[in-house]
Structures are given as structure tokens and as C-alpha cells.
Amino acid sequence: MTPFVAEIVGTFLLMLMGCGVNANVSLQKTFGNGSGWIVITTGWAFAVYTGVVVAGPYSGAHLNPAVSIGLAVAGEFPWESVIGYVIAQFIGAMLGAFVVWFINKDHFDATVDGDTKRAVFCNAPAIPNTLRNISTEIIGTFVLVFAVLYFTDAVLSSDNTIIGLGSLGALPVAIIVWGIGLSLGGTTGYAINPARDMGPRIVHALVPIKNKGSNGWGYSWIPVVGPILGAILAAVIAMALQ
């Protein structure tokens, strides 16, 4: 698996499970309907874990354009690889969202409210306020990228044998995303990832959904610009503190 393919697969799994938990909680007549914010944040954390476990050994499992850009600003990732990673992340995000739509088609049909249907795919603010909404995305992504830049490998070296965490090495980033959702996510839905929002938003615009409603394009720039600014800020401050 090449890094490009790994980013597609990892982001696909992230969005399949992430948008999937949104659908399970939000759409009518699912077994998880109405189960709430704890289920959503936990589902997204496990989605991150799954994507990182699969893609990590091959691409580093960025799964997020903001992470790729932040690592490049910090000198931890080559700039010439950023565009390829971002394209792969958008492909994976759109594929994941498409599959979620396909398997939940009956439940989309059973749900009346168009905003609820759109929320399966992408974010919207609980209370619209451009300054505070973009600030939330900046701060949430800052926490993610800043923490990632301080990750260390937990290894024990003895007699030329290195014992690491294996797949458990994906756990820290999943816990961080879980924490961001629980602590900071209630105002905007914590995109903290341009591909996570824009990729599924495009799918929402393209697929046939009964009584679809607005696609929310007026808000769509905030989950793109905010995370990128947050990642750059995290990289700059991390470098300043070295």
C-alpha cells in the first residue's frame, strides 16, 4: 500500500464510521436514534483509531489536510507531498460519505428534517456567529495538531530488540479527538478537518436525498479555513517552544 492509497483507505474508514455514527444517532428508525452526543463523540474517536491503525504504517495516517499542512509548517513533513495527501484525503472522505448514504438510504427517506440529513455529512453551528465559529475550529485543530507534534514513540529497546505499542500506537490521537469533541465540539460539531467536512458536503450535494434542503455552502468555508489556521498556529507555537 502506497502512502497515497493509505490516506484514501484510512480517510475512507474514518468517514465511514464517523458519518456512520452521525447517521445512527440522527436519522429516524435506526436502532441508535437519539442516543446523543456521547455516542457521537465516542464513535468519531473510534473512527479515528480505525483509520490510523490501517494507514499509520504506510503514510503516517494524517487523514486530515490540516494535519498534513501543520506538520509541513513544522518541518516534520515534506511540502511536496502535501498536495498528494490532501487529494487522497478528499477522495477517501467522499467515498466514505457515499457509502454511509447508500446503506442508510431508507433512513434518510424516513427522516423529514433536511438539516438533520445534512448533519450526517457535514457541520453546522449550533448558534451562527462567524467569529466564534471559526475561532472554535481554530482552537480545536490547534489542540489536535499541537498534541500530535509532541507525540513520542513508546518503545523498549533491549538486546537490539524494539518492542513498541503496535496498533495501540493509534490510541493517543483517538483519545485527543474524543476529548476535543467532548470539551470543544458542542458549538460547531468540531470538524477540525477540511476533508471531513467539505468532502461529505460535496457528496450531500450530489446524491439524491428526499427533501434534501440546503447544502449550507455559506458556512462551508469555516470548517476549511479554521482548521488550516489552527494547524499553522500549532506548528508555529510548537517551533517557538523548542
PDB file of C-alpha atoms in Angstrom:
ATOM      1  CA  MET A   1       0.000   0.000   0.000  1.00  0.00           C
ATOM      2  CA  THR A   2       1.476   3.331  -1.056  1.00  0.00           C
ATOM      3  CA  PRO A   3       1.096   6.445   1.128  1.00  0.00           C
ATOM      4  CA  PHE A   4      -1.471   7.820  -1.366  1.00  0.00           C
ATOM      5  CA  VAL A   5      -3.588   4.675  -1.187  1.00  0.00           C
ATOM      6  CA  ALA A   6      -3.158   4.500   2.583  1.00  0.00           C
ATOM      7  CA  GLU A   7      -4.515   8.028   3.004  1.00  0.00           C
ATOM      8  CA  ILE A   8      -7.513   7.136   0.823  1.00  0.00           C
ATOM      9  CA  VAL A   9      -8.236   3.948   2.767  1.00  0.00           C
ATOM     10  CA  GLY A  10      -7.606   5.472   6.183  1.00  0.00           C
ATOM     11  CA  THR A  11      -9.773   8.522   5.497  1.00  0.00           C
ATOM     12  CA  PHE A  12     -12.449   6.301   3.975  1.00  0.00           C
ATOM     13  CA  LEU A  13     -12.624   4.276   7.190  1.00  0.00           C
ATOM     14  CA  LEU A  14     -12.614   7.454   9.275  1.00  0.00           C
ATOM     15  CA  MET A  15     -15.579   8.878   7.379  1.00  0.00           C
ATOM     16  CA  LEU A  16     -17.427   5.589   7.029  1.00  0.00           C
ATOM     17  CA  MET A  17     -17.529   5.202  10.800  1.00  0.00           C
ATOM     18  CA  GLY A  18     -17.722   8.907  11.625  1.00  0.00           C
ATOM     19  CA  CYS A  19     -20.564   9.837   9.293  1.00  0.00           C
ATOM     20  CA  GLY A  20     -21.950   6.410  10.146  1.00  0.00           C
ATOM     21  CA  VAL A  21     -22.343   7.254  13.826  1.00  0.00           C
ATOM     22  CA  ASN A  22     -23.917  10.572  12.836  1.00  0.00           C
ATOM     23  CA  ALA A  23     -26.455   8.659  10.768  1.00  0.00           C
ATOM     24  CA  ASN A  24     -27.107   6.113  13.500  1.00  0.00           C
ATOM     25  CA  VAL A  25     -27.840   8.809  16.081  1.00  0.00           C
ATOM     26  CA  SER A  26     -29.646  11.356  13.889  1.00  0.00           C
ATOM     27  CA  LEU A  27     -31.739   9.503  11.334  1.00  0.00           C
ATOM     28  CA  GLN A  28     -35.171   8.119  12.075  1.00  0.00           C
ATOM     29  CA  LYS A  29     -35.844   4.415  12.708  1.00  0.00           C
ATOM     30  CA  THR A  30     -32.226   3.426  13.335  1.00  0.00           C
ATOM     31  CA  PHE A  31     -31.552   1.444  16.491  1.00  0.00           C
ATOM     32  CA  GLY A  32     -29.266   4.238  17.682  1.00  0.00           C
ATOM     33  CA  ASN A  33     -31.639   7.133  17.018  1.00  0.00           C
ATOM     34  CA  GLY A  34     -31.465   9.794  19.725  1.00  0.00           C
ATOM     35  CA  SER A  35     -28.594   8.181  21.623  1.00  0.00           C
ATOM     36  CA  GLY A  36     -26.821  11.514  21.932  1.00  0.00           C
ATOM     37  CA  TRP A  37     -23.557  13.402  21.967  1.00  0.00           C
ATOM     38  CA  ILE A  38     -21.553  10.855  23.964  1.00  0.00           C
ATOM     39  CA  VAL A  39     -22.250   8.213  21.322  1.00  0.00           C
ATOM     40  CA  ILE A  40     -21.308  10.619  18.525  1.00  0.00           C
ATOM     41  CA  THR A  41     -18.016  11.717  20.095  1.00  0.00           C
ATOM     42  CA  THR A  42     -17.113   8.139  21.020  1.00  0.00           C
ATOM     43  CA  GLY A  43     -17.953   6.892  17.535  1.00  0.00           C
ATOM     44  CA  TRP A  44     -15.748   9.550  15.956  1.00  0.00           C
ATOM     45  CA  ALA A  45     -12.882   8.688  18.310  1.00  0.00           C
ATOM     46  CA  PHE A  46     -13.094   5.021  17.351  1.00  0.00           C
ATOM     47  CA  ALA A  47     -13.342   6.059  13.703  1.00  0.00           C
ATOM     48  CA  VAL A  48     -10.057   7.922  14.050  1.00  0.00           C
ATOM     49  CA  TYR A  49      -8.489   4.918  15.754  1.00  0.00           C
ATOM     50  CA  THR A  50      -9.569   2.573  12.958  1.00  0.00           C
ATOM     51  CA  GLY A  51      -8.273   4.820  10.196  1.00  0.00           C
ATOM     52  CA  VAL A  52      -4.959   5.435  11.933  1.00  0.00           C
ATOM     53  CA  VAL A  53      -4.402   1.724  12.672  1.00  0.00           C
ATOM     54  CA  VAL A  54      -4.727   0.860   8.979  1.00  0.00           C
ATOM     55  CA  ALA A  55      -2.954   3.828   7.377  1.00  0.00           C
ATOM     56  CA  GLY A  56      -0.351   4.569  10.037  1.00  0.00           C
ATOM     57  CA  PRO A  57       2.358   2.123   8.955  1.00  0.00           C
ATOM     58  CA  TYR A  58       2.202   3.305   5.332  1.00  0.00           C
ATOM     59  CA  SER A  59       1.513   7.065   5.366  1.00  0.00           C
ATOM     60  CA  GLY A  60       1.706   8.200   8.963  1.00  0.00           C
ATOM     61  CA  ALA A  61      -2.108   8.396   8.886  1.00  0.00           C
ATOM     62  CA  HIS A  62      -2.643  12.126   8.571  1.00  0.00           C
ATOM     63  CA  LEU A  63      -6.222  11.621   7.285  1.00  0.00           C
ATOM     64  CA  ASN A  64      -6.640  15.390   7.528  1.00  0.00           C
ATOM     65  CA  PRO A  65      -5.311  18.224   5.315  1.00  0.00           C
ATOM     66  CA  ALA A  66      -4.805  20.399   8.389  1.00  0.00           C
ATOM     67  CA  VAL A  67      -2.507  17.783   9.920  1.00  0.00           C
ATOM     68  CA  SER A  68      -0.500  17.486   6.698  1.00  0.00           C
ATOM     69  CA  ILE A  69      -0.144  21.267   6.448  1.00  0.00           C
ATOM     70  CA  GLY A  70       0.686  21.657  10.132  1.00  0.00           C
ATOM     71  CA  LEU A  71       3.388  19.007  10.006  1.00  0.00           C
ATOM     72  CA  ALA A  72       4.835  20.603   6.862  1.00  0.00           C
ATOM     73  CA  VAL A  73       4.955  24.040   8.517  1.00  0.00           C
ATOM     74  CA  ALA A  74       6.729  22.464  11.482  1.00  0.00           C
ATOM     75  CA  GLY A  75       9.277  20.828   9.187  1.00  0.00           C
ATOM     76  CA  GLU A  76       8.063  17.326  10.057  1.00  0.00           C
ATOM     77  CA  PHE A  77       6.654  16.520   6.609  1.00  0.00           C
ATOM     78  CA  PRO A  78       7.832  17.429   3.076  1.00  0.00           C
ATOM     79  CA  TRP A  79       5.823  20.174   1.398  1.00  0.00           C
ATOM     80  CA  GLU A  80       5.995  18.399  -1.951  1.00  0.00           C
ATOM     81  CA  SER A  81       3.902  15.553  -0.501  1.00  0.00           C
ATOM     82  CA  VAL A  82       1.119  17.751   0.888  1.00  0.00           C
ATOM     83  CA  ILE A  83      -0.959  18.065  -2.298  1.00  0.00           C
ATOM     84  CA  GLY A  84      -0.980  14.313  -2.915  1.00  0.00           C
ATOM     85  CA  TYR A  85      -2.013  13.628   0.675  1.00  0.00           C
ATOM     86  CA  VAL A  86      -4.800  16.219   0.535  1.00  0.00           C
ATOM     87  CA  ILE A  87      -6.191  14.788  -2.714  1.00  0.00           C
ATOM     88  CA  ALA A  88      -6.159  11.292  -1.222  1.00  0.00           C
ATOM     89  CA  GLN A  89      -7.884  12.524   1.937  1.00  0.00           C
ATOM     90  CA  PHE A  90     -10.691  14.145  -0.056  1.00  0.00           C
ATOM     91  CA  ILE A  91     -11.150  11.015  -2.166  1.00  0.00           C
ATOM     92  CA  GLY A  92     -11.375   8.846   0.942  1.00  0.00           C
ATOM     93  CA  ALA A  93     -13.746  11.240   2.693  1.00  0.00           C
ATOM     94  CA  MET A  94     -16.116  11.354  -0.255  1.00  0.00           C
ATOM     95  CA  LEU A  95     -16.101   7.586  -0.692  1.00  0.00           C
ATOM     96  CA  GLY A  96     -16.835   7.066   2.990  1.00  0.00           C
ATOM     97  CA  ALA A  97     -19.715   9.546   2.967  1.00  0.00           C
ATOM     98  CA  PHE A  98     -21.157   7.972  -0.179  1.00  0.00           C
ATOM     99  CA  VAL A  99     -21.244   4.507   1.401  1.00  0.00           C
ATOM    100  CA  VAL A 100     -22.920   5.926   4.524  1.00  0.00           C
ATOM    101  CA  TRP A 101     -25.602   7.486   2.311  1.00  0.00           C
ATOM    102  CA  PHE A 102     -26.090   4.220   0.420  1.00  0.00           C
ATOM    103  CA  ILE A 103     -26.517   1.966   3.445  1.00  0.00           C
ATOM    104  CA  ASN A 104     -28.756   4.484   5.234  1.00  0.00           C
ATOM    105  CA  LYS A 105     -30.897   5.444   2.220  1.00  0.00           C
ATOM    106  CA  ASP A 106     -34.108   4.106   3.785  1.00  0.00           C
ATOM    107  CA  HIS A 107     -33.467   6.073   6.962  1.00  0.00           C
ATOM    108  CA  PHE A 108     -32.775   9.264   5.026  1.00  0.00           C
ATOM    109  CA  ASP A 109     -36.164   8.733   3.362  1.00  0.00           C
ATOM    110  CA  ALA A 110     -37.797   8.200   6.780  1.00  0.00           C
ATOM    111  CA  THR A 111     -36.318  11.432   8.187  1.00  0.00           C
ATOM    112  CA  VAL A 112     -38.246  14.637   7.489  1.00  0.00           C
ATOM    113  CA  ASP A 113     -35.896  17.443   8.521  1.00  0.00           C
ATOM    114  CA  GLY A 114     -33.369  18.477   5.865  1.00  0.00           C
ATOM    115  CA  ASP A 115     -30.891  19.948   8.351  1.00  0.00           C
ATOM    116  CA  THR A 116     -30.795  16.645  10.223  1.00  0.00           C
ATOM    117  CA  LYS A 117     -29.989  14.827   6.988  1.00  0.00           C
ATOM    118  CA  ARG A 118     -27.210  17.290   6.124  1.00  0.00           C
ATOM    119  CA  ALA A 119     -25.748  16.904   9.625  1.00  0.00           C
ATOM    120  CA  VAL A 120     -24.918  13.280   8.819  1.00  0.00           C
ATOM    121  CA  PHE A 121     -22.446  14.576   6.235  1.00  0.00           C
ATOM    122  CA  CYS A 122     -21.084  17.900   7.450  1.00  0.00           C
ATOM    123  CA  ASN A 123     -21.065  20.513  10.163  1.00  0.00           C
ATOM    124  CA  ALA A 124     -23.219  23.492  11.049  1.00  0.00           C
ATOM    125  CA  PRO A 125     -23.009  25.834  14.040  1.00  0.00           C
ATOM    126  CA  ALA A 126     -25.347  25.415  16.986  1.00  0.00           C
ATOM    127  CA  ILE A 127     -25.559  29.233  17.108  1.00  0.00           C
ATOM    128  CA  PRO A 128     -24.285  31.012  13.973  1.00  0.00           C
ATOM    129  CA  ASN A 129     -21.559  33.514  14.817  1.00  0.00           C
ATOM    130  CA  THR A 130     -18.772  33.720  12.266  1.00  0.00           C
ATOM    131  CA  LEU A 131     -16.038  34.928  14.625  1.00  0.00           C
ATOM    132  CA  ARG A 132     -16.789  32.430  17.376  1.00  0.00           C
ATOM    133  CA  ASN A 133     -17.475  29.567  14.971  1.00  0.00           C
ATOM    134  CA  ILE A 134     -14.160  29.937  13.147  1.00  0.00           C
ATOM    135  CA  SER A 135     -12.382  30.515  16.477  1.00  0.00           C
ATOM    136  CA  THR A 136     -13.757  27.207  17.722  1.00  0.00           C
ATOM    137  CA  GLU A 137     -12.419  25.379  14.672  1.00  0.00           C
ATOM    138  CA  ILE A 138      -9.053  27.128  15.019  1.00  0.00           C
ATOM    139  CA  ILE A 139      -8.746  26.225  18.705  1.00  0.00           C
ATOM    140  CA  GLY A 140      -9.946  22.634  18.301  1.00  0.00           C
ATOM    141  CA  THR A 141      -7.495  21.966  15.472  1.00  0.00           C
ATOM    142  CA  PHE A 142      -4.733  23.742  17.377  1.00  0.00           C
ATOM    143  CA  VAL A 143      -5.188  21.262  20.226  1.00  0.00           C
ATOM    144  CA  LEU A 144      -5.094  18.307  17.815  1.00  0.00           C
ATOM    145  CA  VAL A 145      -2.008  19.337  15.838  1.00  0.00           C
ATOM    146  CA  PHE A 146      -0.125  20.750  18.825  1.00  0.00           C
ATOM    147  CA  ALA A 147      -0.562  17.452  20.669  1.00  0.00           C
ATOM    148  CA  VAL A 148       0.413  15.421  17.597  1.00  0.00           C
ATOM    149  CA  LEU A 149       3.658  17.392  17.325  1.00  0.00           C
ATOM    150  CA  TYR A 150       4.560  16.257  20.836  1.00  0.00           C
ATOM    151  CA  PHE A 151       3.887  12.559  20.287  1.00  0.00           C
ATOM    152  CA  THR A 152       6.700  10.194  21.184  1.00  0.00           C
ATOM    153  CA  ASP A 153       7.065   6.503  20.423  1.00  0.00           C
ATOM    154  CA  ALA A 154       6.645   4.254  23.425  1.00  0.00           C
ATOM    155  CA  VAL A 155       9.370   1.663  22.849  1.00  0.00           C
ATOM    156  CA  LEU A 156      11.612  -0.518  24.952  1.00  0.00           C
ATOM    157  CA  SER A 157      14.963  -1.419  23.455  1.00  0.00           C
ATOM    158  CA  SER A 158      16.761  -4.417  24.874  1.00  0.00           C
ATOM    159  CA  ASP A 159      19.373  -6.617  23.206  1.00  0.00           C
ATOM    160  CA  ASN A 160      18.728  -4.891  19.875  1.00  0.00           C
ATOM    161  CA  THR A 161      15.029  -5.762  20.148  1.00  0.00           C
ATOM    162  CA  ILE A 162      12.487  -2.946  19.947  1.00  0.00           C
ATOM    163  CA  ILE A 163       9.098  -3.549  21.486  1.00  0.00           C
ATOM    164  CA  GLY A 164       6.524  -0.888  20.644  1.00  0.00           C
ATOM    165  CA  LEU A 165       2.815  -0.356  21.100  1.00  0.00           C
ATOM    166  CA  GLY A 166       1.916  -1.778  17.691  1.00  0.00           C
ATOM    167  CA  SER A 167      -1.643  -0.904  16.772  1.00  0.00           C
ATOM    168  CA  LEU A 168      -2.172   0.658  20.200  1.00  0.00           C
ATOM    169  CA  GLY A 169       0.051   3.473  18.974  1.00  0.00           C
ATOM    170  CA  ALA A 170      -3.080   4.873  17.284  1.00  0.00           C
ATOM    171  CA  LEU A 171      -4.833   5.270  20.636  1.00  0.00           C
ATOM    172  CA  PRO A 172      -3.448   8.691  21.690  1.00  0.00           C
ATOM    173  CA  VAL A 173      -4.786  10.564  18.675  1.00  0.00           C
ATOM    174  CA  ALA A 174      -8.174   8.874  19.088  1.00  0.00           C
ATOM    175  CA  ILE A 175      -8.316   9.968  22.721  1.00  0.00           C
ATOM    176  CA  ILE A 176      -7.374  13.530  21.773  1.00  0.00           C
ATOM    177  CA  VAL A 177     -10.144  13.693  19.165  1.00  0.00           C
ATOM    178  CA  TRP A 178     -12.570  12.250  21.714  1.00  0.00           C
ATOM    179  CA  GLY A 179     -11.548  14.913  24.215  1.00  0.00           C
ATOM    180  CA  ILE A 180     -11.876  17.712  21.661  1.00  0.00           C
ATOM    181  CA  GLY A 181     -15.382  16.536  20.827  1.00  0.00           C
ATOM    182  CA  LEU A 182     -16.445  16.326  24.465  1.00  0.00           C
ATOM    183  CA  SER A 183     -14.892  19.625  25.517  1.00  0.00           C
ATOM    184  CA  LEU A 184     -14.929  21.882  22.454  1.00  0.00           C
ATOM    185  CA  GLY A 185     -17.245  20.294  19.921  1.00  0.00           C
ATOM    186  CA  GLY A 186     -20.666  21.382  21.067  1.00  0.00           C
ATOM    187  CA  THR A 187     -20.705  24.731  19.271  1.00  0.00           C
ATOM    188  CA  THR A 188     -19.739  23.770  15.709  1.00  0.00           C
ATOM    189  CA  GLY A 189     -19.658  19.962  15.641  1.00  0.00           C
ATOM    190  CA  TYR A 190     -15.814  20.061  15.633  1.00  0.00           C
ATOM    191  CA  ALA A 191     -14.861  19.447  12.014  1.00  0.00           C
ATOM    192  CA  ILE A 192     -11.146  20.059  12.795  1.00  0.00           C
ATOM    193  CA  ASN A 193     -10.517  18.599   9.339  1.00  0.00           C
ATOM    194  CA  PRO A 194     -11.264  20.271   5.974  1.00  0.00           C
ATOM    195  CA  ALA A 195     -11.691  16.942   4.169  1.00  0.00           C
ATOM    196  CA  ARG A 196     -14.000  15.650   6.887  1.00  0.00           C
ATOM    197  CA  ASP A 197     -16.450  18.497   6.214  1.00  0.00           C
ATOM    198  CA  MET A 198     -16.031  19.511   2.576  1.00  0.00           C
ATOM    199  CA  GLY A 199     -15.751  16.004   1.095  1.00  0.00           C
ATOM    200  CA  PRO A 200     -19.054  14.747   2.566  1.00  0.00           C
ATOM    201  CA  ARG A 201     -20.691  18.135   1.924  1.00  0.00           C
ATOM    202  CA  ILE A 202     -19.974  17.662  -1.787  1.00  0.00           C
ATOM    203  CA  VAL A 203     -21.449  14.149  -1.621  1.00  0.00           C
ATOM    204  CA  HIS A 204     -24.546  15.557   0.091  1.00  0.00           C
ATOM    205  CA  ALA A 205     -24.935  17.983  -2.808  1.00  0.00           C
ATOM    206  CA  LEU A 206     -24.601  15.229  -5.430  1.00  0.00           C
ATOM    207  CA  VAL A 207     -26.587  12.244  -4.159  1.00  0.00           C
ATOM    208  CA  PRO A 208     -30.386  12.047  -4.368  1.00  0.00           C
ATOM    209  CA  ILE A 209     -31.909  12.643  -0.939  1.00  0.00           C
ATOM    210  CA  LYS A 210     -35.626  13.111  -0.397  1.00  0.00           C
ATOM    211  CA  ASN A 211     -36.416  16.641   0.865  1.00  0.00           C
ATOM    212  CA  LYS A 212     -32.702  17.383   1.000  1.00  0.00           C
ATOM    213  CA  GLY A 213     -32.844  21.048   1.918  1.00  0.00           C
ATOM    214  CA  SER A 214     -29.901  23.433   1.920  1.00  0.00           C
ATOM    215  CA  ASN A 215     -26.329  22.274   1.487  1.00  0.00           C
ATOM    216  CA  GLY A 216     -25.048  25.021   3.786  1.00  0.00           C
ATOM    217  CA  TRP A 217     -22.484  26.457   1.393  1.00  0.00           C
ATOM    218  CA  GLY A 218     -22.489  29.779   3.239  1.00  0.00           C
ATOM    219  CA  TYR A 219     -20.925  28.115   6.273  1.00  0.00           C
ATOM    220  CA  SER A 220     -18.742  25.646   4.380  1.00  0.00           C
ATOM    221  CA  TRP A 221     -15.589  27.801   4.324  1.00  0.00           C
ATOM    222  CA  ILE A 222     -15.318  27.877   8.126  1.00  0.00           C
ATOM    223  CA  PRO A 223     -14.553  24.132   8.589  1.00  0.00           C
ATOM    224  CA  VAL A 224     -11.894  24.510   5.882  1.00  0.00           C
ATOM    225  CA  VAL A 225     -10.168  27.766   6.799  1.00  0.00           C
ATOM    226  CA  GLY A 226     -10.448  27.366  10.579  1.00  0.00           C
ATOM    227  CA  PRO A 227      -8.649  24.015  10.812  1.00  0.00           C
ATOM    228  CA  ILE A 228      -5.874  25.148   8.456  1.00  0.00           C
ATOM    229  CA  LEU A 229      -5.273  28.284  10.542  1.00  0.00           C
ATOM    230  CA  GLY A 230      -5.343  26.230  13.731  1.00  0.00           C
ATOM    231  CA  ALA A 231      -2.793  23.774  12.371  1.00  0.00           C
ATOM    232  CA  ILE A 232      -0.442  26.551  11.257  1.00  0.00           C
ATOM    233  CA  LEU A 233      -0.763  28.247  14.648  1.00  0.00           C
ATOM    234  CA  ALA A 234       0.024  24.980  16.422  1.00  0.00           C
ATOM    235  CA  ALA A 235       3.121  24.424  14.280  1.00  0.00           C
ATOM    236  CA  VAL A 236       4.411  27.964  14.798  1.00  0.00           C
ATOM    237  CA  ILE A 237       3.975  27.849  18.572  1.00  0.00           C
ATOM    238  CA  ALA A 238       5.455  24.363  18.842  1.00  0.00           C
ATOM    239  CA  MET A 239       8.549  25.513  16.932  1.00  0.00           C
ATOM    240  CA  ALA A 240       8.818  28.621  19.131  1.00  0.00           C
ATOM    241  CA  LEU A 241       8.776  26.454  22.253  1.00  0.00           C
ATOM    242  CA  GLN A 242      11.528  24.107  21.101  1.00  0.00           C
TER     243      GLN A 242
END
